[in-house]
Coordinates of C-alpha atoms in Angstrom, one line a residue:
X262 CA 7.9 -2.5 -10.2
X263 CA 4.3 -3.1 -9.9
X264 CA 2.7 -2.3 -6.4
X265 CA -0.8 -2.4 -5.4
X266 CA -2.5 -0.3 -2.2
X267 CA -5.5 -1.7 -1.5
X268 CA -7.5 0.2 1.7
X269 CA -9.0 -1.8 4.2
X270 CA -10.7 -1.8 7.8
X271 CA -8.2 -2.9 10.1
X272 CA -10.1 -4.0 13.6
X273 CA -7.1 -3.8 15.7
X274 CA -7.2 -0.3 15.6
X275 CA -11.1 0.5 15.0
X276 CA -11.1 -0.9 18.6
X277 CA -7.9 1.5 19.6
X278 CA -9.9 4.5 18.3
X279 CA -12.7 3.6 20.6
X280 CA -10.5 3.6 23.6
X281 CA -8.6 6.8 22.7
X282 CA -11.8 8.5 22.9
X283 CA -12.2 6.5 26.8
X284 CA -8.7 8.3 27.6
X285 CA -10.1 11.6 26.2
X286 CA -13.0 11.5 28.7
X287 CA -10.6 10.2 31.6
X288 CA -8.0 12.9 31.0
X289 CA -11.4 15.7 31.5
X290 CA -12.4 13.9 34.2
X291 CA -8.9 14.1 35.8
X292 CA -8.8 18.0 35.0
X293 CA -12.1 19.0 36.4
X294 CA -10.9 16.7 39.9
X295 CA -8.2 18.9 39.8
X296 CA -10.5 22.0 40.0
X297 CA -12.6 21.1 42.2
X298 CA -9.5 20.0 44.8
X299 CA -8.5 23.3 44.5
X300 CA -11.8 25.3 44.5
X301 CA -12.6 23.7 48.1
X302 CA -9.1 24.4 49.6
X303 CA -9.2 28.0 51.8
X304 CA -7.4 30.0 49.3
X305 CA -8.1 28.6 45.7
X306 CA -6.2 29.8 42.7
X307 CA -8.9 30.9 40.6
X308 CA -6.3 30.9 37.3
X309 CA -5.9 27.5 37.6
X310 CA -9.5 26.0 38.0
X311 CA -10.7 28.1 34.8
X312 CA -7.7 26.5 33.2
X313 CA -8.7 23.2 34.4
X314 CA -12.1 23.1 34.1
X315 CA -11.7 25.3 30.4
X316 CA -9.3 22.3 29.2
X317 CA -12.0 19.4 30.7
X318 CA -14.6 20.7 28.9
X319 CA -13.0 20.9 25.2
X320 CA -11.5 17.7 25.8
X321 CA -15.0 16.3 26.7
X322 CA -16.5 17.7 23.9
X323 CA -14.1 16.7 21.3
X324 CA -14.6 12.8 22.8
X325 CA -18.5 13.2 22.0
X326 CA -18.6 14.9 19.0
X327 CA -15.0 15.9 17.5
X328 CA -15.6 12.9 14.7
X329 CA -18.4 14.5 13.9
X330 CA -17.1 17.8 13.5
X331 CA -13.5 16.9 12.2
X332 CA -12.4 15.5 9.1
X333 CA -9.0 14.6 10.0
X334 CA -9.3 12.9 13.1
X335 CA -5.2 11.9 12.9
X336 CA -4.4 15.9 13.4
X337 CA -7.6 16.8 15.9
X338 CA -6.8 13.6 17.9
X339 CA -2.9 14.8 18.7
X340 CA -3.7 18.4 19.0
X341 CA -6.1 17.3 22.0
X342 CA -3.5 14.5 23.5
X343 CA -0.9 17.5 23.1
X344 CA -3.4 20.0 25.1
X345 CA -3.9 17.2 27.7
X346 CA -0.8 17.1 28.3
X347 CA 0.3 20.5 28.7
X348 CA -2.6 21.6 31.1
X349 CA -1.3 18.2 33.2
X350 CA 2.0 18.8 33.4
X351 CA 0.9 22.7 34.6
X352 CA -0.9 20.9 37.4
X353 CA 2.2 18.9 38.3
X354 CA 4.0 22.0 38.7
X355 CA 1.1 23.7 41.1
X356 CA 0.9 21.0 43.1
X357 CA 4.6 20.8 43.2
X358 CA 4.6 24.6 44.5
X359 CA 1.8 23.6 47.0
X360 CA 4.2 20.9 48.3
X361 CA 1.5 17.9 47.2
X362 CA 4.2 15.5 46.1
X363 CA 1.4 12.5 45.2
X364 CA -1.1 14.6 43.2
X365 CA 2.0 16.5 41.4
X366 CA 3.5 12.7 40.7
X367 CA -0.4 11.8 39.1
X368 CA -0.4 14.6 37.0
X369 CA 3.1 14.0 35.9
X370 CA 2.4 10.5 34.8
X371 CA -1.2 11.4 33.1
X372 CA 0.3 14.4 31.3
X373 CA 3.7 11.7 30.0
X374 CA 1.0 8.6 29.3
X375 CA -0.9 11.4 26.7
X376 CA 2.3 12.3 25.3
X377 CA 3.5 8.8 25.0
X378 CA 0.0 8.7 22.8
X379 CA 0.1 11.6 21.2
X380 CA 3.6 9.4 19.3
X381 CA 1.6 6.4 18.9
X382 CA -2.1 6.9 18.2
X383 CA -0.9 8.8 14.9
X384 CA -0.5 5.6 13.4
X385 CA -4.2 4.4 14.1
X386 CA -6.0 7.2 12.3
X387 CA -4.6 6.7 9.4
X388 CA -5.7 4.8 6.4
X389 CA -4.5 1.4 6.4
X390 CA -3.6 -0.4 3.3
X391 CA -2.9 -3.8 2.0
X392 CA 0.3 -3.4 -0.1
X393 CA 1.0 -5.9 -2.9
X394 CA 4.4 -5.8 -5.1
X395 CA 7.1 -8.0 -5.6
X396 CA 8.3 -9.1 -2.3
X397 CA 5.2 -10.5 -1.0
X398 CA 2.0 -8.5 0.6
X399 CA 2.7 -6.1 3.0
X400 CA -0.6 -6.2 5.9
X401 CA -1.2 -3.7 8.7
X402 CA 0.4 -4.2 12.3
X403 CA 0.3 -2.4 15.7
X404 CA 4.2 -1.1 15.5
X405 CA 4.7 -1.6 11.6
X406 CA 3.7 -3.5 8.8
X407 CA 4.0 -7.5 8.4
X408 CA 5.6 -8.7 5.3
X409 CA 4.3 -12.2 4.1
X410 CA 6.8 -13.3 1.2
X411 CA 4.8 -15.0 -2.0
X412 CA 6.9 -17.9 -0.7
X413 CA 4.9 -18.5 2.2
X414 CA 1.6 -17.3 0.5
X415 CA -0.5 -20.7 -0.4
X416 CA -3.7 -18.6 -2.3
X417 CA -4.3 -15.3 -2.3
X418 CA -8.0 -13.4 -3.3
X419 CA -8.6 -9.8 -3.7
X420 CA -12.4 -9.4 -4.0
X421 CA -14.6 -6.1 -4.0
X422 CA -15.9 -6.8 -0.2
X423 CA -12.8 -8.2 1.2
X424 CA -9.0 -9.5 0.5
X425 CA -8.5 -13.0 1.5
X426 CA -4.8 -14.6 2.0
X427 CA -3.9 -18.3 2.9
X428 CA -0.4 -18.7 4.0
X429 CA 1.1 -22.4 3.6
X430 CA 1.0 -22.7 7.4
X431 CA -2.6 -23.1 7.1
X432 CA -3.2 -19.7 8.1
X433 CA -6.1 -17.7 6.9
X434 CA -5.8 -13.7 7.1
X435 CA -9.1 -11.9 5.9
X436 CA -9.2 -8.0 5.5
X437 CA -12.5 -5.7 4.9
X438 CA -11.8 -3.6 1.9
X439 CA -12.3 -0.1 2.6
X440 CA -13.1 1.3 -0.9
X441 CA -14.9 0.1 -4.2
X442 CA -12.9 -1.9 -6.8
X443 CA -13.4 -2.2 -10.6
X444 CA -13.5 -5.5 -12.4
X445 CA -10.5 -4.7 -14.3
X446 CA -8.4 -3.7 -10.7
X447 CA -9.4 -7.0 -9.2
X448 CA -8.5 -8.9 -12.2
X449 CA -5.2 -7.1 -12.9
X450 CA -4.1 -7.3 -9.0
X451 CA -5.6 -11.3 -8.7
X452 CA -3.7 -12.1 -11.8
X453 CA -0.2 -10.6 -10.4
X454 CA -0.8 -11.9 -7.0
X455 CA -1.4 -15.7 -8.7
X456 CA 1.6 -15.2 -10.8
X457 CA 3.5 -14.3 -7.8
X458 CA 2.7 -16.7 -5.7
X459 CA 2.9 -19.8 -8.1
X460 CA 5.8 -18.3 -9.6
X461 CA 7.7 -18.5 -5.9
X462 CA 6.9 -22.5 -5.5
X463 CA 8.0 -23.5 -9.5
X464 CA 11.3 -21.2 -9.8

């Protein structure tokens, strides 16, 4: 069975990548708070501000410049949400010892929200692909991909620059490629896809 994986820039989630590094720099933030609540009470404990503030600042750090520095942003990404986590749920449990029930319930729920992302932000980071076989072409989606059947595909276009898609609802879907295609790929996949497709309305 022939399939076809085109890669492409998928703007849902070049904008969730943006705002995982936001939740990097909020989860620091929330760290070094912690620290400094605890450095101005009478009898700080010291372990737990380095810990804090040692956390904060590689979190920080890796929201500046980790893309820079690391390739595989999918890995580097969850190691961080995981270490977020971890050093938040350890402040739940001081404060819980300290009898703060509020700022132990804040820390619980930070330290669960970057867990909850470390699950879903894997997804983002990833290369996303337009898939093209027999069923129909399979395009990118928050929770998983969207099937459009050659049934309800009206024209379809795979060009160097971008892919292009025309569904018989009138709907037009347009995808950035993100990688260079040969003459001969383009013809071979826009030749299938028209076979396909015209194929589906003359059975």
């Amino acid at each position: 069975m022939n399939t076809y994986r085109i890669p492409i820039f998928f703007e849902p989630f070049e904008k969730q990548k943006k705002a995982a590094r936001l939740l990097h720099l909020l989860a620091g933030f929330l760290m070094i708070a912690n620290a400094w609540g605890e450095f101005k009470t009478p009898t700080p404990g010291l372990f737990f501000v380095v810990i804090q503030i040692a956390a904060a600042l590689l979190i920080i750090l890796y929201a500046f410049v980790g893309k820079k520095w690391i390739a595989d942003q999918s890995r580097s990404n969850g190691i961080f949400r995981l270490i977020g986590a971890a050093v938040l749920f350890y402040a739940a449990w001081h404060f819980l010892q300290l009898n703060e029930g509020m700022r132990a319930v804040l820390q619980f729920f930070a330290g669960g929200g970057l867990l909850f992302l470390f699950f879903t932000e894997r997804k983002i980071f990833s290369t996303c692909h337009v898939i093209i076989d027999e069923k129909g072409v399979h395009t990118p989606d928050n929770l998983k991909q969207r099937l459009i059947e050659w049934k309800n595909i009206d024209n379809m276009i795979v060009k160097n620059d971008f892919v292009s898609i025309n569904t018989v609802q009138n709907q037009f879907i347009q995808y950035e490629t993100g990688a260079v295609l040969s003459e001969l790929q383009m013809d071979e996949m826009n030749a299938f896809c028209r076979e396909r497709f015209t194929k589906s309305k003359n059975p």
